[in-house]
Amino acid sequence: MKQIFTKFYGFDDVKISKNDLYVEDGIIVEKFSKEEADEIIDCNNLALMPSFTDMHVHFRDPGFTYKEDLETGSYAALKGGFTNVLLMGNTKPTVSSPEIYEDIMKRGKDIDLIGIDQVYTITKNFDGKTLDHLDTLPESVKFISDDGHGVDDDAIMYLAMVKAKKLGVNMTLHEEVAKVSAIDYEVAEDAMTLRDCYYAYKLDMPVHFSHVSTKGAMTAIKYFKDLGAKITCEVTPHHLYFSEKTRDEMKVNPPIRREEDRQFLLKMIKEGYVDAISTDHAPHSAEEKKNGAPGFIGIETAFSTCYEVLVKSGIISLNQLVKIMSTRPSELLNIKKGKLEPGYMADFTLVDLDKSYEYKEEDILSKSKNSLMIGKTLYGSIERVYRGGELKYENNR
């Protein structure tokens, strides 16, 4: 099928364009004649950008589908402008076997809403010590992670990196020294981040750091990046939006940090040390949140949150936001999207940058409603989302 997308303001990681986009069978192509087009899509002068990729989400499937499942999570992702996600492995059972991994991948593909990648656990069932399950790692696995836990044992983590390098698989790491976190969570994150930056540097191993939240952890990442380590990192919208002034009412892991930490994360984004914005979308029931379960949903509001904090404030340009919400995370997941150029996937998110809206609980598509943004006025409304040239979401607000 040949399509022409017209009448838009196009933003990718480097350029702004008003030129039409030509799509054939879901891929951006060079120009063809309008007479050849099967469909001409009027974008109504909206901002068109490559749809977003989230490297850190929890869809709770299998085992906790009363909170979220692959289908509801996919709809929530589309509402937020995302067409690719990386799922964490703290399901029930955990993703420590080819059978569980393949089942999730197959069901995600059959749903056919967004692209889904699934991590595999670093240690078997998060036991912190067993690595032999990696001997049967499916070839399509891109990342391994014990998200929700740090790998406390120094030797096990070293051996895990050696094994991951041999297998050619990346790591995305939750950094937290368990016995320290109850005493000083800031030190707990900083200390493990420093250890794993050093391991990655010495082993020449690509490692991705999840939901970085402290000045200390980001300083370590900056230092080892400057040394040439193959490390990348992500920050979350909620750690950019909130700080200690309101953190007592926000149970999340890692916690909402001091204003000093938030400002340093913003500085590192501006200087180009942050590779991705990832939501850590964490659905919970109302009862679980009441009982202190950590985490919040955020994939539906991520763009609006970051647009306000980073672009409207003048810290970075919209092109730079596209880079860390689409281009770089897509590169890290080896997905051919994130640019408005021939050869790239026709995954587009159309945004009304001038439109404000109140985020209401009744508008949430996620199965869970535990959002920090309910009742807030947000800017940058996601109007339409295309995956492979196919309309997957349209805003009916």
mmCIF file of C-alpha atoms in Angstrom:
data_model
loop_
_atom_site.group_PDB
_atom_site.id
_atom_site.type_symbol
_atom_site.label_atom_id
_atom_site.label_comp_id
_atom_site.label_asym_id
_atom_site.label_seq_id
_atom_site.Cartn_x
_atom_site.Cartn_y
_atom_site.Cartn_z
ATOM 1 C CA MET A 1 0.000 0.000 0.000
ATOM 2 C CA LYS A 2 1.270 3.456 -0.936
ATOM 3 C CA GLN A 3 0.474 6.395 1.354
ATOM 4 C CA ILE A 4 1.334 10.069 1.425
ATOM 5 C CA PHE A 5 1.329 11.919 4.744
ATOM 6 C CA THR A 6 0.867 15.618 4.119
ATOM 7 C CA LYS A 7 0.292 18.963 5.889
ATOM 8 C CA PHE A 8 2.366 18.537 9.041
ATOM 9 C CA TYR A 9 5.385 19.942 10.846
ATOM 10 C CA GLY A 10 7.872 17.060 10.983
ATOM 11 C CA PHE A 11 10.339 16.658 13.851
ATOM 12 C CA ASP A 12 12.929 13.925 14.162
ATOM 13 C CA ASP A 13 16.175 14.009 16.134
ATOM 14 C CA VAL A 14 17.919 16.516 13.857
ATOM 15 C CA LYS A 15 15.568 18.364 11.540
ATOM 16 C CA ILE A 16 12.279 20.192 11.138
ATOM 17 C CA SER A 17 10.467 19.605 7.850
ATOM 18 C CA LYS A 18 7.201 20.383 6.110
ATOM 19 C CA ASN A 19 7.859 18.033 3.209
ATOM 20 C CA ASP A 20 5.366 15.253 2.529
ATOM 21 C CA LEU A 21 6.273 11.743 3.675
ATOM 22 C CA TYR A 22 5.903 8.858 1.252
ATOM 23 C CA VAL A 23 5.208 5.409 2.680
ATOM 24 C CA GLU A 24 5.052 2.032 0.964
ATOM 25 C CA ASP A 25 4.097 -1.120 2.884
ATOM 26 C CA GLY A 26 4.827 0.522 6.224
ATOM 27 C CA ILE A 27 8.265 1.912 5.329
ATOM 28 C CA ILE A 28 9.237 5.498 4.472
ATOM 29 C CA VAL A 29 10.370 5.651 0.840
ATOM 30 C CA GLU A 30 11.607 8.190 -1.684
ATOM 31 C CA LYS A 31 9.022 10.304 -3.447
ATOM 32 C CA PHE A 32 6.519 8.774 -5.863
ATOM 33 C CA SER A 33 3.760 10.463 -7.875
ATOM 34 C CA LYS A 34 0.523 11.361 -6.139
ATOM 35 C CA GLU A 35 -1.369 9.384 -8.757
ATOM 36 C CA GLU A 36 0.266 6.209 -7.385
ATOM 37 C CA ALA A 37 -0.951 6.798 -3.823
ATOM 38 C CA ASP A 38 -3.633 4.518 -2.393
ATOM 39 C CA GLU A 39 -4.213 6.967 0.452
ATOM 40 C CA ILE A 40 -3.372 10.606 1.137
ATOM 41 C CA ILE A 41 -3.433 11.391 4.855
ATOM 42 C CA ASP A 42 -4.059 14.993 5.914
ATOM 43 C CA CYS A 43 -2.225 15.578 9.194
ATOM 44 C CA ASN A 44 -4.078 18.848 9.851
ATOM 45 C CA ASN A 45 -0.903 20.856 10.555
ATOM 46 C CA LEU A 46 -0.067 18.781 13.602
ATOM 47 C CA ALA A 47 3.494 18.027 14.708
ATOM 48 C CA LEU A 48 4.518 14.672 13.237
ATOM 49 C CA MET A 49 7.376 12.846 14.912
ATOM 50 C CA PRO A 50 8.659 9.272 14.991
ATOM 51 C CA SER A 51 6.571 7.389 17.518
ATOM 52 C CA PHE A 52 8.199 6.761 20.874
ATOM 53 C CA THR A 53 10.008 3.725 22.274
ATOM 54 C CA ASP A 54 9.853 2.917 25.993
ATOM 55 C CA MET A 55 12.703 0.788 27.306
ATOM 56 C CA HIS A 56 11.160 0.132 30.700
ATOM 57 C CA VAL A 57 7.553 -0.923 31.272
ATOM 58 C CA HIS A 58 5.597 -3.434 33.338
ATOM 59 C CA PHE A 59 2.550 -4.985 31.691
ATOM 60 C CA ARG A 60 2.174 -7.555 34.545
ATOM 61 C CA ASP A 61 1.452 -10.419 32.160
ATOM 62 C CA PRO A 62 1.531 -13.289 33.103
ATOM 63 C CA GLY A 63 0.507 -13.555 36.721
ATOM 64 C CA PHE A 64 -0.758 -10.100 37.672
ATOM 65 C CA THR A 65 -3.229 -9.338 34.908
ATOM 66 C CA TYR A 66 -5.696 -7.773 37.319
ATOM 67 C CA LYS A 67 -3.292 -4.787 37.205
ATOM 68 C CA GLU A 68 -2.469 -4.778 33.489
ATOM 69 C CA ASP A 69 -2.125 -7.192 30.583
ATOM 70 C CA LEU A 70 -0.479 -7.151 27.179
ATOM 71 C CA GLU A 71 -3.555 -5.728 25.461
ATOM 72 C CA THR A 72 -4.470 -2.991 27.943
ATOM 73 C CA GLY A 73 -0.807 -2.041 28.287
ATOM 74 C CA SER A 74 -0.516 -1.782 24.519
ATOM 75 C CA TYR A 75 -3.523 0.534 24.323
ATOM 76 C CA ALA A 76 -2.060 2.695 27.094
ATOM 77 C CA ALA A 77 1.224 2.848 25.181
ATOM 78 C CA LEU A 78 -0.533 3.974 22.013
ATOM 79 C CA LYS A 79 -2.400 6.682 23.909
ATOM 80 C CA GLY A 80 0.996 7.995 24.970
ATOM 81 C CA GLY A 81 2.411 7.915 21.432
ATOM 82 C CA PHE A 82 4.527 4.757 21.897
ATOM 83 C CA THR A 83 4.657 1.935 19.360
ATOM 84 C CA ASN A 84 7.486 -0.112 20.917
ATOM 85 C CA VAL A 85 8.164 -1.182 24.487
ATOM 86 C CA LEU A 86 10.604 -3.331 26.438
ATOM 87 C CA LEU A 87 8.824 -5.372 29.117
ATOM 88 C CA MET A 88 10.422 -6.178 32.460
ATOM 89 C CA GLY A 89 10.563 -9.759 33.719
ATOM 90 C CA ASN A 90 9.119 -9.569 37.237
ATOM 91 C CA THR A 91 5.985 -11.446 36.248
ATOM 92 C CA LYS A 92 4.618 -14.661 37.766
ATOM 93 C CA PRO A 93 6.304 -16.867 36.774
ATOM 94 C CA THR A 94 9.342 -14.732 36.106
ATOM 95 C CA VAL A 95 10.770 -14.621 32.601
ATOM 96 C CA SER A 96 13.549 -17.125 33.285
ATOM 97 C CA SER A 97 12.615 -19.811 30.761
ATOM 98 C CA PRO A 98 12.241 -19.942 26.976
ATOM 99 C CA GLU A 99 8.634 -21.105 27.365
ATOM 100 C CA ILE A 100 7.505 -18.030 29.307
ATOM 101 C CA TYR A 101 9.523 -15.706 27.062
ATOM 102 C CA GLU A 102 8.175 -17.173 23.824
ATOM 103 C CA ASP A 103 4.597 -17.143 25.103
ATOM 104 C CA ILE A 104 4.752 -13.424 25.873
ATOM 105 C CA MET A 105 6.383 -12.601 22.549
ATOM 106 C CA LYS A 106 3.829 -14.628 20.588
ATOM 107 C CA ARG A 107 0.817 -13.144 22.361
ATOM 108 C CA GLY A 108 2.172 -9.622 21.939
ATOM 109 C CA LYS A 109 2.644 -10.205 18.225
ATOM 110 C CA ASP A 110 -0.851 -11.691 17.879
ATOM 111 C CA ILE A 111 -2.427 -8.659 19.575
ATOM 112 C CA ASP A 112 -0.735 -6.578 16.856
ATOM 113 C CA LEU A 113 -1.042 -3.162 18.449
ATOM 114 C CA ILE A 114 2.573 -2.262 19.245
ATOM 115 C CA GLY A 115 5.999 -3.844 18.962
ATOM 116 C CA ILE A 116 6.913 -5.762 22.111
ATOM 117 C CA ASP A 117 10.328 -6.892 23.314
ATOM 118 C CA GLN A 118 10.714 -8.876 26.526
ATOM 119 C CA VAL A 119 13.717 -8.985 28.863
ATOM 120 C CA TYR A 120 15.010 -12.242 30.321
ATOM 121 C CA THR A 121 16.124 -12.376 33.952
ATOM 122 C CA ILE A 122 19.825 -12.082 34.806
ATOM 123 C CA THR A 123 19.561 -14.593 37.655
ATOM 124 C CA LYS A 124 17.080 -17.446 37.604
ATOM 125 C CA ASN A 125 13.802 -16.383 39.220
ATOM 126 C CA PHE A 126 15.647 -13.399 40.728
ATOM 127 C CA ASP A 127 17.504 -15.665 43.155
ATOM 128 C CA GLY A 128 20.620 -13.492 42.903
ATOM 129 C CA LYS A 129 23.003 -16.367 42.232
ATOM 130 C CA THR A 130 21.965 -18.770 39.444
ATOM 131 C CA LEU A 131 23.066 -18.064 35.864
ATOM 132 C CA ASP A 132 22.750 -21.445 34.153
ATOM 133 C CA HIS A 133 19.290 -20.611 32.776
ATOM 134 C CA LEU A 134 21.114 -18.211 30.417
ATOM 135 C CA ASP A 135 22.545 -21.264 28.635
ATOM 136 C CA THR A 136 19.161 -21.687 26.926
ATOM 137 C CA LEU A 137 18.620 -17.980 26.248
ATOM 138 C CA PRO A 138 16.409 -17.524 23.150
ATOM 139 C CA GLU A 139 18.264 -15.877 20.275
ATOM 140 C CA SER A 140 15.790 -13.020 19.967
ATOM 141 C CA VAL A 141 16.404 -11.728 23.535
ATOM 142 C CA LYS A 142 17.950 -8.251 23.385
ATOM 143 C CA PHE A 143 18.274 -7.403 27.097
ATOM 144 C CA ILE A 144 18.527 -9.214 30.417
ATOM 145 C CA SER A 145 17.491 -7.629 33.711
ATOM 146 C CA ASP A 146 16.609 -8.404 37.313
ATOM 147 C CA ASP A 147 14.532 -5.222 37.451
ATOM 148 C CA GLY A 148 13.092 -4.624 40.885
ATOM 149 C CA HIS A 149 16.330 -5.911 42.352
ATOM 150 C CA GLY A 150 20.009 -5.198 42.110
ATOM 151 C CA VAL A 151 22.379 -8.147 41.745
ATOM 152 C CA ASP A 152 24.032 -7.810 45.167
ATOM 153 C CA ASP A 153 26.754 -10.421 44.854
ATOM 154 C CA ASP A 154 29.785 -8.775 43.244
ATOM 155 C CA ALA A 155 31.169 -12.016 41.794
ATOM 156 C CA ILE A 156 27.799 -13.099 40.382
ATOM 157 C CA MET A 157 27.364 -9.739 38.684
ATOM 158 C CA TYR A 158 30.866 -9.928 37.221
ATOM 159 C CA LEU A 159 30.231 -13.442 35.908
ATOM 160 C CA ALA A 160 26.833 -12.353 34.549
ATOM 161 C CA MET A 161 28.474 -9.580 32.542
ATOM 162 C CA VAL A 162 31.090 -11.994 31.204
ATOM 163 C CA LYS A 163 28.336 -14.396 30.182
ATOM 164 C CA ALA A 164 26.188 -11.660 28.644
ATOM 165 C CA LYS A 165 29.104 -10.425 26.569
ATOM 166 C CA LYS A 166 29.767 -13.943 25.310
ATOM 167 C CA LEU A 167 26.081 -14.342 24.405
ATOM 168 C CA GLY A 168 25.942 -10.938 22.724
ATOM 169 C CA VAL A 169 23.061 -9.685 24.867
ATOM 170 C CA ASN A 170 22.797 -6.323 26.624
ATOM 171 C CA MET A 171 21.834 -5.627 30.236
ATOM 172 C CA THR A 172 19.408 -3.094 31.693
ATOM 173 C CA LEU A 173 20.150 -2.711 35.378
ATOM 174 C CA HIS A 174 18.182 -1.784 38.466
ATOM 175 C CA GLU A 175 20.867 -0.432 40.787
ATOM 176 C CA GLU A 176 20.252 -0.903 44.500
ATOM 177 C CA VAL A 177 22.345 -2.501 47.233
ATOM 178 C CA ALA A 178 19.553 -4.284 49.107
ATOM 179 C CA LYS A 179 21.012 -4.155 52.620
ATOM 180 C CA VAL A 180 21.864 -0.471 52.241
ATOM 181 C CA SER A 181 18.639 0.747 50.656
ATOM 182 C CA ALA A 182 16.636 0.500 53.878
ATOM 183 C CA ILE A 183 19.247 2.751 55.531
ATOM 184 C CA ASP A 184 20.211 5.115 52.718
ATOM 185 C CA TYR A 185 18.649 4.557 49.319
ATOM 186 C CA GLU A 186 20.740 7.276 47.722
ATOM 187 C CA VAL A 187 23.981 5.515 48.673
ATOM 188 C CA ALA A 188 22.425 2.178 47.655
ATOM 189 C CA GLU A 189 21.884 3.410 44.090
ATOM 190 C CA ASP A 190 25.171 5.276 43.831
ATOM 191 C CA ALA A 191 27.325 2.400 45.083
ATOM 192 C CA MET A 192 25.950 -0.264 42.755
ATOM 193 C CA THR A 193 25.977 2.091 39.783
ATOM 194 C CA LEU A 194 29.656 2.826 40.408
ATOM 195 C CA ARG A 195 30.459 -0.910 40.638
ATOM 196 C CA ASP A 196 28.649 -1.777 37.420
ATOM 197 C CA CYS A 197 30.050 1.185 35.496
ATOM 198 C CA TYR A 198 33.519 -0.073 36.405
ATOM 199 C CA TYR A 199 32.705 -3.654 35.451
ATOM 200 C CA ALA A 200 31.266 -2.529 32.133
ATOM 201 C CA TYR A 201 34.339 -0.399 31.446
ATOM 202 C CA LYS A 202 36.845 -3.139 32.305
ATOM 203 C CA LEU A 203 34.943 -5.843 30.418
ATOM 204 C CA ASP A 204 34.136 -3.592 27.428
ATOM 205 C CA MET A 205 30.526 -4.661 27.898
ATOM 206 C CA PRO A 206 27.450 -2.660 26.791
ATOM 207 C CA VAL A 207 25.289 -1.933 29.850
ATOM 208 C CA HIS A 208 22.151 0.196 30.188
ATOM 209 C CA PHE A 209 21.256 1.809 33.521
ATOM 210 C CA SER A 210 17.556 1.907 34.381
ATOM 211 C CA HIS A 211 15.669 4.794 36.003
ATOM 212 C CA VAL A 212 18.745 6.755 37.140
ATOM 213 C CA SER A 213 17.630 9.132 39.869
ATOM 214 C CA THR A 214 20.599 10.546 41.820
ATOM 215 C CA LYS A 215 23.342 13.041 41.129
ATOM 216 C CA GLY A 216 25.891 10.505 42.351
ATOM 217 C CA ALA A 217 24.757 7.718 40.019
ATOM 218 C CA MET A 218 24.594 10.056 37.027
ATOM 219 C CA THR A 219 28.043 11.461 37.852
ATOM 220 C CA ALA A 220 29.474 7.935 37.757
ATOM 221 C CA ILE A 221 27.766 7.281 34.416
ATOM 222 C CA LYS A 222 29.095 10.556 32.990
ATOM 223 C CA TYR A 223 32.617 9.764 34.176
ATOM 224 C CA PHE A 224 32.727 6.318 32.613
ATOM 225 C CA LYS A 225 30.998 7.476 29.433
ATOM 226 C CA ASP A 226 33.751 10.049 29.059
ATOM 227 C CA LEU A 227 36.303 7.243 29.477
ATOM 228 C CA GLY A 228 34.699 5.427 26.551
ATOM 229 C CA ALA A 229 32.671 2.792 28.400
ATOM 230 C CA LYS A 230 29.824 1.281 26.367
ATOM 231 C CA ILE A 231 27.204 2.400 28.841
ATOM 232 C CA THR A 232 23.852 4.071 28.294
ATOM 233 C CA CYS A 233 21.170 5.276 30.677
ATOM 234 C CA GLU A 234 17.564 6.315 31.056
ATOM 235 C CA VAL A 235 15.646 8.641 33.363
ATOM 236 C CA THR A 236 11.929 8.669 34.115
ATOM 237 C CA PRO A 237 9.396 11.463 33.592
ATOM 238 C CA HIS A 238 8.442 11.404 37.288
ATOM 239 C CA HIS A 239 12.029 11.940 38.439
ATOM 240 C CA LEU A 240 12.193 14.946 36.102
ATOM 241 C CA TYR A 241 8.831 16.396 37.140
ATOM 242 C CA PHE A 242 8.811 15.908 40.916
ATOM 243 C CA SER A 243 11.312 16.446 43.719
ATOM 244 C CA GLU A 244 11.495 16.092 47.493
ATOM 245 C CA LYS A 245 8.990 18.866 48.124
ATOM 246 C CA THR A 246 6.171 16.411 47.490
ATOM 247 C CA ARG A 247 7.891 13.024 47.704
ATOM 248 C CA ASP A 248 6.368 11.904 51.018
ATOM 249 C CA GLU A 249 3.102 11.079 49.260
ATOM 250 C CA MET A 250 4.812 9.263 46.381
ATOM 251 C CA LYS A 251 5.883 5.686 46.989
ATOM 252 C CA VAL A 252 8.132 4.752 44.091
ATOM 253 C CA ASN A 253 11.373 2.828 43.646
ATOM 254 C CA PRO A 254 13.830 4.520 43.264
ATOM 255 C CA PRO A 255 12.298 7.302 45.368
ATOM 256 C CA ILE A 256 11.582 10.832 44.272
ATOM 257 C CA ARG A 257 14.853 12.609 45.009
ATOM 258 C CA ARG A 258 16.038 16.027 46.121
ATOM 259 C CA GLU A 259 15.687 19.083 43.909
ATOM 260 C CA GLU A 260 19.486 19.020 43.529
ATOM 261 C CA ASP A 261 19.255 15.560 41.957
ATOM 262 C CA ARG A 262 16.412 16.596 39.657
ATOM 263 C CA GLN A 263 18.316 19.627 38.441
ATOM 264 C CA PHE A 264 21.407 17.515 37.763
ATOM 265 C CA LEU A 265 19.369 15.053 35.688
ATOM 266 C CA LEU A 266 18.059 17.986 33.644
ATOM 267 C CA LYS A 267 21.628 19.255 33.180
ATOM 268 C CA MET A 268 22.797 15.831 31.988
ATOM 269 C CA ILE A 269 19.930 15.651 29.487
ATOM 270 C CA LYS A 270 20.917 19.058 28.132
ATOM 271 C CA GLU A 271 24.562 17.968 27.824
ATOM 272 C CA GLY A 272 23.615 14.746 26.027
ATOM 273 C CA TYR A 273 24.534 12.144 28.636
ATOM 274 C CA VAL A 274 21.021 10.693 28.890
ATOM 275 C CA ASP A 275 20.104 8.231 26.147
ATOM 276 C CA ALA A 276 16.431 7.593 26.842
ATOM 277 C CA ILE A 277 13.312 8.696 28.637
ATOM 278 C CA SER A 278 11.664 5.536 29.989
ATOM 279 C CA THR A 279 8.496 5.525 32.030
ATOM 280 C CA ASP A 280 8.877 2.546 34.414
ATOM 281 C CA HIS A 281 5.104 2.229 33.843
ATOM 282 C CA ALA A 282 4.082 0.288 36.970
ATOM 283 C CA PRO A 283 0.357 -0.522 37.294
ATOM 284 C CA HIS A 284 -1.040 -1.385 40.733
ATOM 285 C CA SER A 285 -4.514 -1.799 42.168
ATOM 286 C CA ALA A 286 -5.921 0.895 44.446
ATOM 287 C CA GLU A 287 -5.594 -1.430 47.440
ATOM 288 C CA GLU A 288 -1.962 -2.209 46.667
ATOM 289 C CA LYS A 289 -1.089 1.484 46.420
ATOM 290 C CA LYS A 290 -2.886 2.102 49.700
ATOM 291 C CA ASN A 291 -0.680 -0.575 51.232
ATOM 292 C CA GLY A 292 2.496 1.031 49.921
ATOM 293 C CA ALA A 293 3.234 -0.732 46.631
ATOM 294 C CA PRO A 294 5.941 1.264 44.815
ATOM 295 C CA GLY A 295 5.430 2.690 41.350
ATOM 296 C CA PHE A 296 3.008 4.548 39.102
ATOM 297 C CA ILE A 297 1.611 4.324 35.608
ATOM 298 C CA GLY A 298 3.106 6.920 33.287
ATOM 299 C CA ILE A 299 3.211 5.803 29.689
ATOM 300 C CA GLU A 300 0.082 7.761 28.702
ATOM 301 C CA THR A 301 1.422 11.106 29.968
ATOM 302 C CA ALA A 302 5.184 10.732 29.371
ATOM 303 C CA PHE A 303 5.394 12.974 26.320
ATOM 304 C CA SER A 304 3.293 15.754 27.832
ATOM 305 C CA THR A 305 5.261 15.616 31.080
ATOM 306 C CA CYS A 306 8.628 15.787 29.321
ATOM 307 C CA TYR A 307 7.445 18.372 26.814
ATOM 308 C CA GLU A 308 6.558 20.680 29.713
ATOM 309 C CA VAL A 309 9.656 20.056 31.831
ATOM 310 C CA LEU A 310 12.227 19.952 29.036
ATOM 311 C CA VAL A 311 10.959 21.763 25.930
ATOM 312 C CA LYS A 312 8.505 24.420 27.082
ATOM 313 C CA SER A 313 11.032 25.359 29.779
ATOM 314 C CA GLY A 314 13.716 25.881 27.128
ATOM 315 C CA ILE A 315 16.162 23.233 28.403
ATOM 316 C CA ILE A 316 16.223 21.278 25.132
ATOM 317 C CA SER A 317 14.578 21.469 21.713
ATOM 318 C CA LEU A 318 11.741 19.268 20.510
ATOM 319 C CA ASN A 319 14.245 17.555 18.196
ATOM 320 C CA GLN A 320 16.353 16.624 21.219
ATOM 321 C CA LEU A 321 13.290 15.280 23.016
ATOM 322 C CA VAL A 322 12.494 13.111 19.985
ATOM 323 C CA LYS A 323 16.076 11.836 20.138
ATOM 324 C CA ILE A 324 15.733 10.534 23.709
ATOM 325 C CA MET A 325 12.127 9.354 23.408
ATOM 326 C CA SER A 326 12.394 7.729 19.979
ATOM 327 C CA THR A 327 15.689 7.740 18.085
ATOM 328 C CA ARG A 328 18.177 6.560 20.728
ATOM 329 C CA PRO A 329 15.947 4.006 22.511
ATOM 330 C CA SER A 330 14.996 2.584 19.108
ATOM 331 C CA GLU A 331 18.685 2.259 18.264
ATOM 332 C CA LEU A 332 19.344 0.498 21.561
ATOM 333 C CA LEU A 333 16.563 -1.983 20.814
ATOM 334 C CA ASN A 334 17.753 -2.346 17.204
ATOM 335 C CA ILE A 335 14.470 -1.065 15.769
ATOM 336 C CA LYS A 336 14.576 0.764 12.446
ATOM 337 C CA LYS A 337 12.589 3.813 13.547
ATOM 338 C CA GLY A 338 13.214 7.201 15.079
ATOM 339 C CA LYS A 339 13.957 9.207 11.939
ATOM 340 C CA LEU A 340 11.813 10.673 9.177
ATOM 341 C CA GLU A 341 13.982 9.265 6.421
ATOM 342 C CA PRO A 342 13.637 6.635 3.673
ATOM 343 C CA GLY A 343 14.205 3.125 4.961
ATOM 344 C CA TYR A 344 12.749 3.816 8.410
ATOM 345 C CA MET A 345 9.468 2.423 9.705
ATOM 346 C CA ALA A 346 6.368 4.541 9.197
ATOM 347 C CA ASP A 347 5.678 4.734 12.927
ATOM 348 C CA PHE A 348 4.375 8.248 13.490
ATOM 349 C CA THR A 349 2.908 10.148 16.414
ATOM 350 C CA LEU A 350 0.873 13.261 15.617
ATOM 351 C CA VAL A 351 0.772 15.834 18.409
ATOM 352 C CA ASP A 352 -1.106 19.090 18.905
ATOM 353 C CA LEU A 353 1.620 21.018 20.716
ATOM 354 C CA ASP A 354 -0.676 23.958 21.483
ATOM 355 C CA LYS A 355 -3.480 21.876 22.950
ATOM 356 C CA SER A 356 -3.810 21.565 26.722
ATOM 357 C CA TYR A 357 -5.939 18.964 28.463
ATOM 358 C CA GLU A 358 -6.809 17.827 31.953
ATOM 359 C CA TYR A 359 -5.730 14.253 32.604
ATOM 360 C CA LYS A 360 -8.759 12.560 34.131
ATOM 361 C CA GLU A 361 -9.068 9.119 35.681
ATOM 362 C CA GLU A 362 -11.944 8.226 33.370
ATOM 363 C CA ASP A 363 -9.703 8.852 30.342
ATOM 364 C CA ILE A 364 -7.027 6.353 31.413
ATOM 365 C CA LEU A 365 -6.713 3.328 29.136
ATOM 366 C CA SER A 366 -4.452 1.394 31.481
ATOM 367 C CA LYS A 367 -6.238 -1.159 33.627
ATOM 368 C CA SER A 368 -4.762 0.559 36.706
ATOM 369 C CA LYS A 369 -5.372 4.172 37.641
ATOM 370 C CA ASN A 370 -2.371 4.886 39.894
ATOM 371 C CA SER A 371 -1.115 7.994 38.089
ATOM 372 C CA LEU A 372 0.621 10.981 39.627
ATOM 373 C CA MET A 373 -0.778 13.218 36.889
ATOM 374 C CA ILE A 374 -4.532 12.870 37.463
ATOM 375 C CA GLY A 375 -6.113 16.312 37.689
ATOM 376 C CA LYS A 376 -3.136 18.109 36.206
ATOM 377 C CA THR A 377 -3.321 20.279 33.096
ATOM 378 C CA LEU A 378 -0.889 18.934 30.526
ATOM 379 C CA TYR A 379 0.325 20.223 27.179
ATOM 380 C CA GLY A 380 1.017 18.422 23.920
ATOM 381 C CA SER A 381 -1.985 16.248 23.148
ATOM 382 C CA ILE A 382 -1.373 12.962 21.316
ATOM 383 C CA GLU A 383 -3.918 13.043 18.494
ATOM 384 C CA ARG A 384 -3.069 10.077 16.258
ATOM 385 C CA VAL A 385 -0.572 7.218 16.257
ATOM 386 C CA TYR A 386 0.420 5.143 13.238
ATOM 387 C CA ARG A 387 2.383 1.899 13.265
ATOM 388 C CA GLY A 388 3.734 0.772 9.926
ATOM 389 C CA GLY A 389 1.451 3.310 8.259
ATOM 390 C CA GLU A 390 -1.628 1.834 9.968
ATOM 391 C CA LEU A 391 -3.716 4.034 12.257
ATOM 392 C CA LYS A 392 -3.634 2.414 15.697
ATOM 393 C CA TYR A 393 -4.897 5.245 17.934
ATOM 394 C CA GLU A 394 -6.996 8.369 17.480
ATOM 395 C CA ASN A 395 -7.842 10.807 20.237
ATOM 396 C CA ASN A 396 -11.589 11.215 20.660
ATOM 397 C CA ARG A 397 -11.447 13.660 23.579
#
